[in-house]
Every structure is written in structure tokens, then in C-alpha cells.
XYZ file of C-alpha atoms in Angstrom:
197
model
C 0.000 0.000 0.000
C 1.449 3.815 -0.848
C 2.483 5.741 2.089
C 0.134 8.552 1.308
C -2.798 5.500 1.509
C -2.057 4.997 5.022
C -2.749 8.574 5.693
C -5.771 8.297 3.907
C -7.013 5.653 6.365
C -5.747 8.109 9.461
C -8.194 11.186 7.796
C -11.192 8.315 7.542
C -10.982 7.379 11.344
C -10.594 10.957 12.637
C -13.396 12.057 9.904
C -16.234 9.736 10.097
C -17.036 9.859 13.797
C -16.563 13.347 13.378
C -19.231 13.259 10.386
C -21.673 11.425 12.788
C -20.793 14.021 15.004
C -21.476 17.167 13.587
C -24.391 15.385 11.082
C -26.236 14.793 14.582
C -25.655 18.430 16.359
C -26.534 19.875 12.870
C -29.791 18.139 12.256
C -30.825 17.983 16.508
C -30.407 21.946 16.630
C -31.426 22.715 13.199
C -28.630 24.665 12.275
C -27.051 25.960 9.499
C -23.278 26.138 10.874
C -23.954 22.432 11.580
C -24.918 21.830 8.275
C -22.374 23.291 6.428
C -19.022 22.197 8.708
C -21.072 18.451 7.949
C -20.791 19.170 4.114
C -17.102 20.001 4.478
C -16.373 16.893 6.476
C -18.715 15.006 4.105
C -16.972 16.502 0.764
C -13.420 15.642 2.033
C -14.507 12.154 3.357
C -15.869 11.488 -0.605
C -12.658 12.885 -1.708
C -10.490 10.445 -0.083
C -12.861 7.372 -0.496
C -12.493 8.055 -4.390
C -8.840 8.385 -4.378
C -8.695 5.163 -2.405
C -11.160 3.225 -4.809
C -8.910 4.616 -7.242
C -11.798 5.837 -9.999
C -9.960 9.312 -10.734
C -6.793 10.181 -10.542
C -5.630 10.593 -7.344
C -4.404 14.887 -7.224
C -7.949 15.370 -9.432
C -10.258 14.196 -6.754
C -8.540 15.181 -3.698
C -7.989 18.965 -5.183
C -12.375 19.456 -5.771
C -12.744 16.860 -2.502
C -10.506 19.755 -0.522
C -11.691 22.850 -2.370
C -15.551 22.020 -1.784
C -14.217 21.129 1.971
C -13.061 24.670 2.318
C -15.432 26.432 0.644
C -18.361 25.004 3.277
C -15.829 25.475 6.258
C -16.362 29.552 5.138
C -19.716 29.332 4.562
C -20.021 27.599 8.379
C -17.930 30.284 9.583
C -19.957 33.146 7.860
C -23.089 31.666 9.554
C -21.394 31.728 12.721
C -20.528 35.676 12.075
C -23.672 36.432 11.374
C -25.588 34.918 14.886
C -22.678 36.625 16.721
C -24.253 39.861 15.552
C -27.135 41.345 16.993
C -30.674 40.672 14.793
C -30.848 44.051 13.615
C -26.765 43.988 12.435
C -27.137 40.830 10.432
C -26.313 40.529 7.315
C -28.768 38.547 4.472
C -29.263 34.878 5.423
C -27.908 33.942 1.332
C -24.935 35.620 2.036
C -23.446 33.224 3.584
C -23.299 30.657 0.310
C -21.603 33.584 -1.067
C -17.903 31.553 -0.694
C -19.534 28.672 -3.063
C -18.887 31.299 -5.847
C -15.395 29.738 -5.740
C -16.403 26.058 -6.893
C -17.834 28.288 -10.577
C -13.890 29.947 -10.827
C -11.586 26.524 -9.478
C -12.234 24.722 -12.951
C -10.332 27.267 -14.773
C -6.954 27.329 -11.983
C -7.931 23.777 -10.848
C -4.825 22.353 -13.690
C -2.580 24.984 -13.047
C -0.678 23.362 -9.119
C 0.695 26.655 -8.689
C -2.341 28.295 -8.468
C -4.556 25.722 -6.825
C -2.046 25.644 -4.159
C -1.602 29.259 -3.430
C -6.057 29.190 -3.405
C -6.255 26.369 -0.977
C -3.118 27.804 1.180
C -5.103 31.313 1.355
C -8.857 30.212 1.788
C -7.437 27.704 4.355
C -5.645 30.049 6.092
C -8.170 32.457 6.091
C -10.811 30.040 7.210
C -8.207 29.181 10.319
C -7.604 32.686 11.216
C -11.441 33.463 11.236
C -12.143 30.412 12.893
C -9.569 31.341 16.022
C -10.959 35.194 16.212
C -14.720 33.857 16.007
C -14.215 31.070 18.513
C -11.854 33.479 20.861
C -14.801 35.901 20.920
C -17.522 33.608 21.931
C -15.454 31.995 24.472
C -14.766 35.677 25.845
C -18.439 35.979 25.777
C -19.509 32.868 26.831
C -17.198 30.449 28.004
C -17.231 26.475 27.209
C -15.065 26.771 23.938
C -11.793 25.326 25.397
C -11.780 22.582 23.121
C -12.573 24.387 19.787
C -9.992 26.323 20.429
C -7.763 23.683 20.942
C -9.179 22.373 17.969
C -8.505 25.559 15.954
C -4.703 25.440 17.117
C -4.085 22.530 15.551
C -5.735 22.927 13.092
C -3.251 26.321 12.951
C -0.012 23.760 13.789
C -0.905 21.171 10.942
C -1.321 24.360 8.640
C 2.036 25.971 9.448
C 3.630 22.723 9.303
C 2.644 21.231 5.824
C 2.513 24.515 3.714
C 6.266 25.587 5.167
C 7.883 22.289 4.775
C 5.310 21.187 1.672
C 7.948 18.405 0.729
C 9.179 16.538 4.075
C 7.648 13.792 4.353
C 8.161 13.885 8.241
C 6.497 17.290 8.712
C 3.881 16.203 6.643
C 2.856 12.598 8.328
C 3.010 15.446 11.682
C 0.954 17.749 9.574
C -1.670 14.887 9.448
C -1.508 13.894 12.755
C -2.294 16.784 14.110
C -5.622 18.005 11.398
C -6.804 14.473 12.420
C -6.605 15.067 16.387
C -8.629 18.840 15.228
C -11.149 16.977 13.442
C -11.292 15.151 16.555
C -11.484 17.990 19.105
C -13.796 20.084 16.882
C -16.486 17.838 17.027
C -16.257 16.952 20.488
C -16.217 20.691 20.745
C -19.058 21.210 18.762
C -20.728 18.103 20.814
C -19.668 20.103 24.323
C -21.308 23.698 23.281
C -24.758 21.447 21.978
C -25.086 19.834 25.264
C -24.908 23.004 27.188
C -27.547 25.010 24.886
């Protein structure tokens, strides 16, 4: 079996309980957050069960599988903007698709690596940079968001670590520990803020 296979098998294990996870929490509280951070775990689970079955080629699938991931994590975290704001303050309830605009404009980079690496190294460290501030706020506010924060750091850590050192294979397998442990701690974050509401 490749090496990057076994890896593969590490994201399922991490990613399918957290699927469960956040599927549950999303359609319990009815919410949209839920819903989309479940499409993003959803769309990067597909993405490595179709490079493993071996259909497509392998840098094809796993470049839409982690695009489509990213895009939802924004659209979750635009969602989670908006309720911080007071009713009157919000913005549109559409608005917060607004990041799927990407998945129209990724077929035209999605050959060029160069490109498609510099989008998915922005929007993801946009997403984890938004993510920290918005989770940082509400645990100012309201307390109980130790562990997405936690989550959020290493999600920050596996970031760092496989877009400075993109070709050690060390850093990487590191890299992959740590974004499974965040899927991990995310949900069980996610799981910990449901129980209290």
C-alpha cells in the first residue's frame, strides 16, 4: 500500500465519527453552521474514499474533494458571524453561500498546481484565522469553547507545518496527525457547546 494510503485511512478514522458528530448536532439543533461544517467533512470524506477506490486520478479528486471542503468550512464560519451579531446587524441569510462562488472559478486554476495551491493555502488560512478570532470571541463571551480552540490550534499547527515544509515527508505525516486530532477535538467541541444550549 502507498504511504500517502495509510494517511488516507488516518483522515477516515478521525473524519467519520466526526461526520456522525457534527451530522447529529446539525440536524438535533437545526442549524445551518452544523450543516455546512457536515458538508465540508462530508466533501473531504468522498474525496479520499475516491482516491482510495482509485476511480480518478488521485491529485484530481482530492484537489475538488478539498476545495468544496473549504469552501463550506467559510460558509459555516460566515453563519457563525452572522448569529454573533445582533438581529438588527445581520447581514442577508444567502450571504453566507456567497464563498460557493469559488467552486464556478476553481475549474479554470484547478490544472494549473501553482495556483490551486496558493487558493487552498489562502482560503485555508483564512478560514483558520477566522475560525480562532470567532471562537476566541464567543469563548470571551460565553465560556465552554476550550476545546474548539484547541481544535482551531491545531488545526493552525498542521497548517504551518505542511505549507512551510510542503515536501518533508516527516512534517507532513506530523501535519496529518495533528488536522486528524482537530477533526477530533472540533467535534467533540461542537458536541460540548450542543449539550450546554
Amino acid at each position: 500500500m502507498k504511504d500517502y494510503n495509510w494517511l488516507y485511512i488516518l483522515y477516515l478514522l478521525a473524519s467519520l465519527p466526526s461526520l456522525y458528530v457534527i451530522s447529529s448536532i446539525s440536524y438535533k439543533e437545526k442549524s445551518l453552521s452544523g450543516f455546512y461544517f457536515g458538508m465540508a467533512v462530508l466533501s473531504f470524506v468522498l474525496g479520499i474514499l475516491i482516491s482510495l477506490a482509485g476511480w480518478l486520478e488521485d491529485s484530481y479528486v482530492r484537489g475538488w474533494g478539498d476545495i468544496v471542503a473549504i469552501t463550506f468550512v467559510q460558509c459555516g464560519l460566515f453563519v457563525m458571524i452572522r448569529n454573533s451579531k445582533p438581529v438588527f446587524a445581520r447581514f442577508p441569510i444567502y450571504l453566507t453561500a456567497l464563498p460557493l462562488i469559488t467552486l464556478l472559478f476553481y475549474p479554470i486554476v484547478s490544472d494549473v498546481q501553482v495556483v490551486t495551491n496558493l487558493l487552498k493555502m489562502t482560503y485555508q488560512g483564512g478560514a483558520i484565522l477566522v475560525g480562532l478570532l470567532v471562537i476566541a470571541i464567543n469563548h470571551y463571551l460565553h465560556k465552554q469553547r476550550e476545546v474548539l480552540l484547541i481544535s482551531c490550534f491545531m488545526f493552525l499547527a498542521a497548517y504551518i507545518l505542511f505549507w512551510t515544509e510542503y515536501e518533508n515527508s516527516t512534517l507532513a505525516l506530523v501535519s496529518s496527525v495533528l488536522m486528524s486530532f482537530g477533526f477530533i477535538t472540533g467535534s467533540i467541541g461542537l458536541k460540548k457547546i450542543s449539550n450546554i444550549n
